[in-house]
Every structure is written in C-alpha cells, then in structure tokens.
C-alpha cells in the first residue's frame, strides 16, 4: 500500500450534494475558474484520438465483424456453439467470446473454425472488415 502526503487544504469531506459529511467521500476542491464560468459549466473538448486509439477501434471493429461472420456461418449450418466447439476443438466459451468480437483470434484457431464450418479461409473472411 502506498501512502502519499496530500495537503489537507486540497480536499474536503463532502456528500454528493456538496454538504460536509463525516466519512462519506473525499472530494477534491475545485480551483477558481479561469474563464469566469462557474466550475462545471463548461465542458472541455475531447482530445484528438491518438493513433493507438484509432488502431484499437479498428481492431475491435474487425474482431466484431469476424465474430459475426463465424456466428452467421454456424447458424446457417444449424450448429450450436457446443457442436461447433466439438467439431473445431475450440473451447465453447472461447468460441462465444469470438462471436461477441472479444477475441483477437490466432491463425491456427481461424483455420480450425474454417475446417469445422466446411469453408475456405477466403469464404470465412467474406465481408469481414468492410
């Protein structure tokens, strides 16, 4: 546990309504506004997205698109997640997270899924990433 020295005048105990309270919450005191607006009246604009943020968003969209494609092919073949899991050797919970777009799937698992779904890799990726 790290303990830091914080000047006592930087914080005040307050309830969500702003009234003083015993042990409710530690609330940082606001400094005087620079632009003349009351504290909280103006909202600062979001900083521009970094390249890493954009890449993460692109990756998430790609994962969601791939997952939707796997789910669509599975349903079109009348398979449950448990059945596709048994056919592919990919754990059912992992398969579910792929279909939800939560996984960055390895090539070996992509190949297992394509074989189990009886499609080529090209067919598996049809419409993915568009």
Short mmCIF file of C-alpha atoms in Angstrom, two decimals:
data_model
loop_
_atom_site.label_atom_id
_atom_site.label_comp_id
_atom_site.label_asym_id
_atom_site.label_seq_id
_atom_site.Cartn_x
_atom_site.Cartn_y
_atom_site.Cartn_z
CA UNK A 1 0.00 0.00 0.00
CA UNK A 2 1.38 3.41 -0.95
CA UNK A 3 0.71 6.38 1.27
CA UNK A 4 1.11 9.86 -0.15
CA UNK A 5 1.21 13.16 1.68
CA UNK A 6 -1.62 15.29 0.35
CA UNK A 7 -2.03 18.85 1.60
CA UNK A 8 -5.12 19.00 3.80
CA UNK A 9 -6.40 22.12 2.04
CA UNK A 10 -6.65 20.19 -1.27
CA UNK A 11 -9.53 18.00 -0.13
CA UNK A 12 -12.75 18.34 1.82
CA UNK A 13 -15.17 15.75 3.05
CA UNK A 14 -18.50 16.13 1.29
CA UNK A 15 -21.64 14.30 0.33
CA UNK A 16 -22.74 14.08 -3.31
CA UNK A 17 -24.85 17.20 -2.68
CA UNK A 18 -21.75 19.10 -1.56
CA UNK A 19 -22.59 19.30 2.13
CA UNK A 20 -19.93 18.49 4.68
CA UNK A 21 -20.05 14.92 5.92
CA UNK A 22 -18.30 12.59 8.28
CA UNK A 23 -16.76 9.66 6.40
CA UNK A 24 -18.77 9.87 3.16
CA UNK A 25 -16.28 10.79 0.47
CA UNK A 26 -13.05 12.59 -0.22
CA UNK A 27 -13.77 15.30 -2.78
CA UNK A 28 -11.14 17.48 -4.41
CA UNK A 29 -11.84 21.19 -4.02
CA UNK A 30 -12.20 22.96 -7.33
CA UNK A 31 -9.93 25.84 -8.15
CA UNK A 32 -11.35 29.18 -9.29
CA UNK A 33 -12.40 29.09 -12.94
CA UNK A 34 -10.07 30.79 -15.37
CA UNK A 35 -12.71 31.75 -17.93
CA UNK A 36 -15.22 33.22 -15.50
CA UNK A 37 -17.67 30.31 -15.79
CA UNK A 38 -18.80 28.51 -12.69
CA UNK A 39 -16.99 25.25 -12.09
CA UNK A 40 -18.63 22.54 -14.15
CA UNK A 41 -20.45 24.96 -16.51
CA UNK A 42 -18.15 24.41 -19.45
CA UNK A 43 -17.08 21.11 -20.89
CA UNK A 44 -13.63 20.89 -22.36
CA UNK A 45 -13.46 19.26 -25.79
CA UNK A 46 -12.21 15.70 -26.10
CA UNK A 47 -8.54 15.49 -27.00
CA UNK A 48 -7.91 14.23 -30.53
CA UNK A 49 -7.75 10.45 -30.78
CA UNK A 50 -4.25 9.05 -30.84
CA UNK A 51 -3.04 6.61 -33.46
CA UNK A 52 -3.18 3.87 -30.80
CA UNK A 53 -6.83 4.72 -30.03
CA UNK A 54 -7.70 4.55 -33.72
CA UNK A 55 -5.86 1.24 -34.14
CA UNK A 56 -7.67 -0.21 -31.12
CA UNK A 57 -11.03 0.88 -32.53
CA UNK A 58 -10.18 -0.64 -35.93
CA UNK A 59 -9.11 -3.88 -34.26
CA UNK A 60 -12.32 -4.03 -32.21
CA UNK A 61 -14.43 -3.46 -35.33
CA UNK A 62 -12.53 -6.18 -37.20
CA UNK A 63 -12.95 -8.63 -34.32
CA UNK A 64 -16.68 -7.88 -34.13
CA UNK A 65 -17.05 -8.33 -37.90
CA UNK A 66 -15.17 -11.65 -37.84
CA UNK A 67 -17.18 -12.87 -34.86
CA UNK A 68 -20.45 -12.02 -36.58
CA UNK A 69 -19.30 -13.94 -39.67
CA UNK A 70 -18.44 -17.03 -37.61
CA UNK A 71 -21.82 -16.86 -35.84
CA UNK A 72 -23.68 -16.44 -39.15
CA UNK A 73 -21.94 -19.43 -40.73
CA UNK A 74 -22.53 -21.54 -37.61
CA UNK A 75 -26.24 -20.70 -37.53
CA UNK A 76 -26.57 -21.26 -41.32
CA UNK A 77 -25.24 -24.78 -40.81
CA UNK A 78 -27.62 -25.43 -37.92
CA UNK A 79 -24.84 -25.84 -35.36
CA UNK A 80 -24.89 -24.81 -31.72
CA UNK A 81 -21.81 -23.27 -30.17
CA UNK A 82 -21.23 -26.55 -28.32
CA UNK A 83 -21.40 -28.52 -31.58
CA UNK A 84 -19.01 -26.16 -33.39
CA UNK A 85 -16.72 -26.31 -30.39
CA UNK A 86 -16.63 -30.11 -30.56
CA UNK A 87 -16.03 -30.09 -34.33
CA UNK A 88 -13.30 -27.44 -34.23
CA UNK A 89 -11.52 -28.19 -30.96
CA UNK A 90 -12.03 -24.58 -29.88
CA UNK A 91 -13.43 -24.25 -26.35
CA UNK A 92 -17.12 -23.26 -26.27
CA UNK A 93 -16.54 -20.25 -24.00
CA UNK A 94 -13.70 -19.07 -26.24
CA UNK A 95 -15.92 -19.55 -29.30
CA UNK A 96 -18.64 -17.47 -27.64
CA UNK A 97 -16.15 -14.67 -26.98
CA UNK A 98 -15.00 -14.83 -30.62
CA UNK A 99 -18.61 -14.45 -31.78
CA UNK A 100 -19.05 -11.46 -29.45
CA UNK A 101 -15.97 -9.84 -31.00
CA UNK A 102 -13.96 -10.03 -27.81
CA UNK A 103 -11.02 -12.07 -29.13
CA UNK A 104 -8.12 -11.44 -31.46
CA UNK A 105 -8.17 -14.95 -32.92
CA UNK A 106 -4.96 -16.74 -33.88
CA UNK A 107 -4.43 -18.14 -37.35
CA UNK A 108 -4.48 -21.70 -36.03
CA UNK A 109 -7.92 -21.18 -34.45
CA UNK A 110 -9.18 -19.44 -37.60
CA UNK A 111 -8.10 -22.48 -39.60
CA UNK A 112 -9.81 -24.86 -37.14
CA UNK A 113 -13.04 -22.88 -37.42
CA UNK A 114 -12.89 -22.83 -41.24
CA UNK A 115 -12.44 -26.61 -41.38
CA UNK A 116 -15.25 -27.24 -38.88
CA UNK A 117 -17.57 -24.90 -40.81
CA UNK A 118 -16.50 -26.57 -44.08
CA UNK A 119 -15.46 -23.30 -45.72
CA UNK A 120 -12.23 -21.99 -47.17
CA UNK A 121 -10.35 -19.25 -45.37
CA UNK A 122 -11.45 -16.85 -48.11
CA UNK A 123 -15.09 -17.79 -47.56
CA UNK A 124 -14.70 -17.41 -43.80
CA UNK A 125 -13.45 -13.84 -44.32
CA UNK A 126 -16.11 -12.82 -46.90
CA UNK A 127 -17.49 -9.45 -45.81
CA UNK A 128 -15.19 -9.19 -42.80
CA UNK A 129 -13.60 -5.80 -42.28
CA UNK A 130 -15.87 -3.82 -44.59
#
